[in-house]
């Protein structure tokens, strides 16, 4: 049973378009992390959000953490082909244990 | 600085055999976690070690075990391999309070059981 629900499962867009990925949970986590994974490689950390209501911006990526610390979103502005990958949200509960969502596969075509 | 190193990258084993995978964390990182990634189940937590002690364990059978050495390097072992154990095995390292800085993952070991 996935504690973290990600939507959509798959997203295919053209270069220059915007996209949003959602991550929802019935549980509260001490932090929520977003990763991007490319085929055959390990996930790479994009951001960690800790405080309810927190918004973090990394260039064209904007991350939000819900007030109740149960949901989060990732918004990409003017997507580029290099943004293609599997986006994973992960909630941290007890020591060193991340609960991952199933992931959102994003494909950006030129 | 060097990243998380996992060896080997690829492994093919026969049902019933056992396998040992290795993970060298980033220098200074004392926490090492292991995950199994499959297309059907996604990323699932196996266990976490800190200072040679297992602090947390996921819901996997006892065939899956691990250990951590004094230099923080970690190994995981799977005995009596089953076809369903075919997966990408990932390790991740962090400082003690991983939630403040997230985790750094290795590239993984692709295990195929035939």
Short mmCIF file of C-alpha atoms in Angstrom, two decimals:
data_model
loop_
_atom_site.label_atom_id
_atom_site.label_comp_id
_atom_site.label_asym_id
_atom_site.label_seq_id
_atom_site.Cartn_x
_atom_site.Cartn_y
_atom_site.Cartn_z
CA UNK A 1 0.00 0.00 0.00
CA UNK A 2 1.43 3.34 -1.10
CA UNK A 3 1.21 5.91 1.68
CA UNK A 4 2.12 8.61 -0.82
CA UNK A 5 -0.06 9.01 -3.89
CA UNK A 6 1.46 10.77 -6.86
CA UNK A 7 -0.47 12.14 -9.80
CA UNK A 8 -0.42 11.98 -12.67
CA UNK A 9 1.45 8.74 -13.32
CA UNK A 10 2.61 9.94 -16.73
CA UNK A 11 2.98 13.37 -18.30
CA UNK A 12 4.04 14.11 -21.87
CA UNK A 13 4.44 17.75 -22.86
CA UNK A 14 6.14 19.94 -25.42
CA UNK A 15 9.19 22.02 -24.66
CA UNK A 16 8.19 25.40 -23.21
CA UNK A 17 4.99 24.18 -21.54
CA UNK A 18 4.39 24.16 -17.78
CA UNK A 19 3.63 21.10 -15.66
CA UNK A 20 2.60 20.26 -12.11
CA UNK A 21 3.06 16.99 -10.24
CA UNK A 22 1.14 16.27 -7.04
CA UNK A 23 2.00 14.19 -4.01
CA UNK A 24 -0.67 13.44 -1.39
CA UNK A 25 -0.63 11.45 1.82
CA UNK A 26 -2.89 10.59 4.72
CA UNK A 27 0.15 10.66 7.01
CA UNK A 28 2.22 13.50 8.36
CA UNK A 29 5.93 13.34 7.69
CA UNK A 30 8.82 15.16 9.34
CA UNK A 31 9.98 16.19 5.90
CA UNK A 32 9.07 15.64 2.29
CA UNK A 33 11.68 15.25 -0.39
CA UNK A 34 11.55 15.35 -4.18
CA UNK A 35 13.91 13.34 -6.34
CA UNK A 36 14.43 12.88 -10.06
CA UNK A 37 15.61 9.56 -11.42
CA UNK A 38 16.91 8.72 -14.87
CA UNK A 39 16.96 5.19 -16.30
CA UNK A 40 19.57 2.94 -14.71
CA UNK A 41 20.60 5.52 -12.14
CA UNK A 42 19.75 6.31 -8.55
CA UNK A 43 17.38 9.13 -7.58
CA UNK A 44 18.92 12.58 -7.29
CA UNK A 45 17.64 14.90 -4.57
CA UNK A 46 15.98 18.07 -5.85
CA UNK A 47 14.68 19.59 -2.62
CA UNK A 48 13.70 18.92 0.98
CA UNK A 49 10.72 20.75 2.51
CA UNK A 50 10.15 20.68 6.23
CA UNK A 51 7.78 23.45 7.29
CA UNK A 52 4.05 23.40 6.54
CA UNK A 53 3.21 26.04 3.93
CA UNK A 54 6.82 26.21 2.77
CA UNK A 55 7.56 27.21 -0.82
CA UNK A 56 10.98 26.67 -2.38
CA UNK A 57 12.12 27.79 -5.81
CA UNK A 58 15.04 26.31 -7.71
CA UNK A 59 15.37 28.10 -11.04
CA UNK A 60 12.34 26.89 -13.04
CA UNK A 61 11.16 24.46 -10.34
CA UNK A 62 8.77 25.49 -7.56
CA UNK A 63 8.01 23.18 -4.65
CA UNK A 64 5.17 23.63 -2.17
CA UNK A 65 4.51 21.81 1.11
CA UNK A 66 0.93 21.83 2.34
CA UNK A 67 0.01 23.55 5.58
CA UNK A 68 -0.83 20.21 7.21
CA UNK A 69 2.45 18.66 5.94
CA UNK A 70 0.57 15.90 4.14
CA UNK A 71 0.74 17.07 0.55
CA UNK A 72 3.19 18.67 -1.82
CA UNK A 73 3.46 19.80 -5.41
CA UNK A 74 6.21 20.33 -7.92
CA UNK A 75 5.70 22.90 -10.67
CA UNK A 76 8.05 23.24 -13.63
CA UNK A 77 7.91 26.38 -15.73
CA UNK A 78 8.91 26.35 -19.39
CA UNK A 79 9.91 22.69 -19.37
CA UNK A 80 13.01 21.60 -21.30
CA UNK A 81 13.98 18.16 -22.68
CA UNK A 82 16.54 17.93 -19.87
CA UNK A 83 13.64 17.87 -17.38
CA UNK A 84 12.65 14.43 -18.67
CA UNK A 85 12.77 11.80 -15.95
CA UNK A 86 10.92 9.99 -13.17
CA UNK A 87 9.92 12.41 -10.42
CA UNK A 88 9.56 10.84 -6.99
CA UNK A 89 8.25 12.30 -3.78
CA UNK A 90 9.34 10.74 -0.51
CA UNK A 91 8.23 11.32 3.06
CA UNK A 92 10.60 10.74 5.93
CA UNK A 93 9.16 9.21 9.07
CA UNK A 94 11.39 7.31 11.44
CA UNK A 95 15.16 7.14 11.20
CA UNK A 96 16.48 6.84 7.69
CA UNK A 97 13.24 5.48 6.32
CA UNK A 98 11.81 7.14 3.25
CA UNK A 99 8.33 6.25 2.02
CA UNK A 100 8.29 6.80 -1.74
CA UNK A 101 5.41 7.53 -4.04
CA UNK A 102 5.10 5.47 -7.22
CA UNK A 103 6.55 8.32 -9.26
CA UNK A 104 5.49 10.50 -12.18
CA UNK A 105 7.18 9.85 -15.51
CA UNK A 106 7.69 13.18 -17.29
CA UNK A 107 8.62 13.33 -20.98
CA UNK A 108 9.44 16.68 -22.56
CA UNK A 109 9.75 16.63 -26.33
CA UNK A 110 11.54 19.34 -28.35
CA UNK B 1 33.70 14.95 -3.28
CA UNK B 2 33.13 11.34 -4.28
CA UNK B 3 29.53 10.17 -4.36
CA UNK B 4 27.97 6.98 -3.08
CA UNK B 5 29.62 3.98 -4.71
CA UNK B 6 27.82 0.70 -5.20
CA UNK B 7 29.43 -2.47 -6.47
CA UNK B 8 28.91 -4.39 -8.58
CA UNK B 9 26.70 -2.48 -11.04
CA UNK B 10 25.24 -5.61 -12.58
CA UNK B 11 24.84 -9.13 -11.29
CA UNK B 12 23.22 -12.30 -12.62
CA UNK B 13 22.54 -15.10 -10.15
CA UNK B 14 20.68 -18.39 -10.18
CA UNK B 15 17.71 -19.20 -7.96
CA UNK B 16 18.83 -20.58 -4.60
CA UNK B 17 22.19 -18.81 -4.61
CA UNK B 18 23.13 -15.98 -2.30
CA UNK B 19 24.51 -12.55 -3.15
CA UNK B 20 26.36 -9.75 -1.38
CA UNK B 21 26.13 -6.14 -2.49
CA UNK B 22 28.42 -3.35 -1.35
CA UNK B 23 27.89 0.34 -0.68
CA UNK B 24 30.52 2.98 0.17
CA UNK B 25 28.89 6.16 1.46
CA UNK B 26 30.06 9.73 1.02
CA UNK B 27 32.97 10.46 3.30
CA UNK B 28 31.67 11.64 6.65
CA UNK B 29 28.20 10.17 6.18
CA UNK B 30 27.42 7.67 8.92
CA UNK B 31 23.91 6.63 7.92
CA UNK B 32 23.38 4.13 5.12
CA UNK B 33 19.96 2.99 3.93
CA UNK B 34 19.07 0.30 1.42
CA UNK B 35 16.13 0.21 -0.98
CA UNK B 36 14.73 -2.24 -3.50
CA UNK B 37 13.22 -0.83 -6.68
CA UNK B 38 10.97 -2.89 -8.95
CA UNK B 39 8.51 -1.83 -11.67
CA UNK B 40 5.59 -3.24 -9.71
CA UNK B 41 6.35 -2.08 -6.18
CA UNK B 42 8.49 0.99 -6.78
CA UNK B 43 11.08 1.94 -4.17
CA UNK B 44 10.78 0.04 -0.91
CA UNK B 45 12.85 0.51 2.22
CA UNK B 46 14.95 -2.46 3.33
CA UNK B 47 16.96 -1.24 6.34
CA UNK B 48 19.08 1.56 7.71
CA UNK B 49 22.39 1.46 9.57
CA UNK B 50 24.10 4.07 11.66
CA UNK B 51 27.42 3.52 13.43
CA UNK B 52 27.30 -0.22 12.74
CA UNK B 53 23.82 -0.56 14.28
CA UNK B 54 20.62 -1.35 12.43
CA UNK B 55 18.18 1.36 13.48
CA UNK B 56 15.28 0.61 11.20
CA UNK B 57 14.03 -2.28 9.12
CA UNK B 58 11.40 -2.60 6.40
CA UNK B 59 8.97 -5.43 5.72
CA UNK B 60 11.22 -7.89 3.97
CA UNK B 61 11.83 -11.55 4.84
CA UNK B 62 14.81 -12.61 6.90
CA UNK B 63 16.64 -13.68 3.72
CA UNK B 64 17.54 -10.01 3.40
CA UNK B 65 20.21 -8.89 5.82
CA UNK B 66 22.84 -6.23 6.08
CA UNK B 67 25.68 -4.88 8.11
CA UNK B 68 27.79 -1.80 8.45
CA UNK B 69 31.48 -1.60 9.14
CA UNK B 70 33.41 0.85 11.29
CA UNK B 71 34.33 2.90 8.20
CA UNK B 72 30.57 3.25 7.43
CA UNK B 73 30.74 1.02 4.38
CA UNK B 74 27.75 -1.28 4.23
CA UNK B 75 26.88 -4.61 2.69
CA UNK B 76 23.57 -6.29 2.13
CA UNK B 77 23.12 -9.99 1.64
CA UNK B 78 20.28 -11.92 0.09
CA UNK B 79 20.24 -15.66 0.67
CA UNK B 80 18.28 -18.33 -1.20
CA UNK B 81 17.53 -16.05 -4.12
CA UNK B 82 14.09 -16.11 -5.71
CA UNK B 83 13.06 -14.86 -9.14
CA UNK B 84 11.12 -12.05 -7.45
CA UNK B 85 14.34 -10.69 -5.96
CA UNK B 86 15.31 -9.37 -9.39
CA UNK B 87 15.46 -5.61 -8.88
CA UNK B 88 17.59 -2.51 -8.73
CA UNK B 89 19.10 -2.29 -5.25
CA UNK B 90 19.94 1.22 -4.16
CA UNK B 91 21.80 2.51 -1.16
CA UNK B 92 21.66 6.04 0.14
CA UNK B 93 23.83 7.87 2.61
CA UNK B 94 23.30 10.91 4.77
CA UNK B 95 24.53 12.66 7.86
CA UNK B 96 22.72 11.60 10.99
CA UNK B 97 19.82 13.98 10.57
CA UNK B 98 18.96 13.07 7.00
CA UNK B 99 15.81 15.10 6.89
CA UNK B 100 17.68 18.36 6.93
CA UNK B 101 19.64 17.63 3.82
CA UNK B 102 18.10 14.67 2.13
CA UNK B 103 19.85 11.58 0.96
CA UNK B 104 22.46 10.87 -1.69
CA UNK B 105 21.82 7.71 -3.65
CA UNK B 106 24.26 5.50 -5.46
CA UNK B 107 23.68 4.32 -9.03
CA UNK B 108 22.49 0.97 -7.77
CA UNK B 109 23.18 -2.70 -8.39
CA UNK B 110 20.97 -4.36 -10.99
CA UNK B 111 20.37 -7.92 -9.80
CA UNK B 112 18.85 -10.45 -12.16
CA UNK B 113 17.87 -13.85 -10.80
CA UNK B 114 17.41 -16.60 -13.40
#
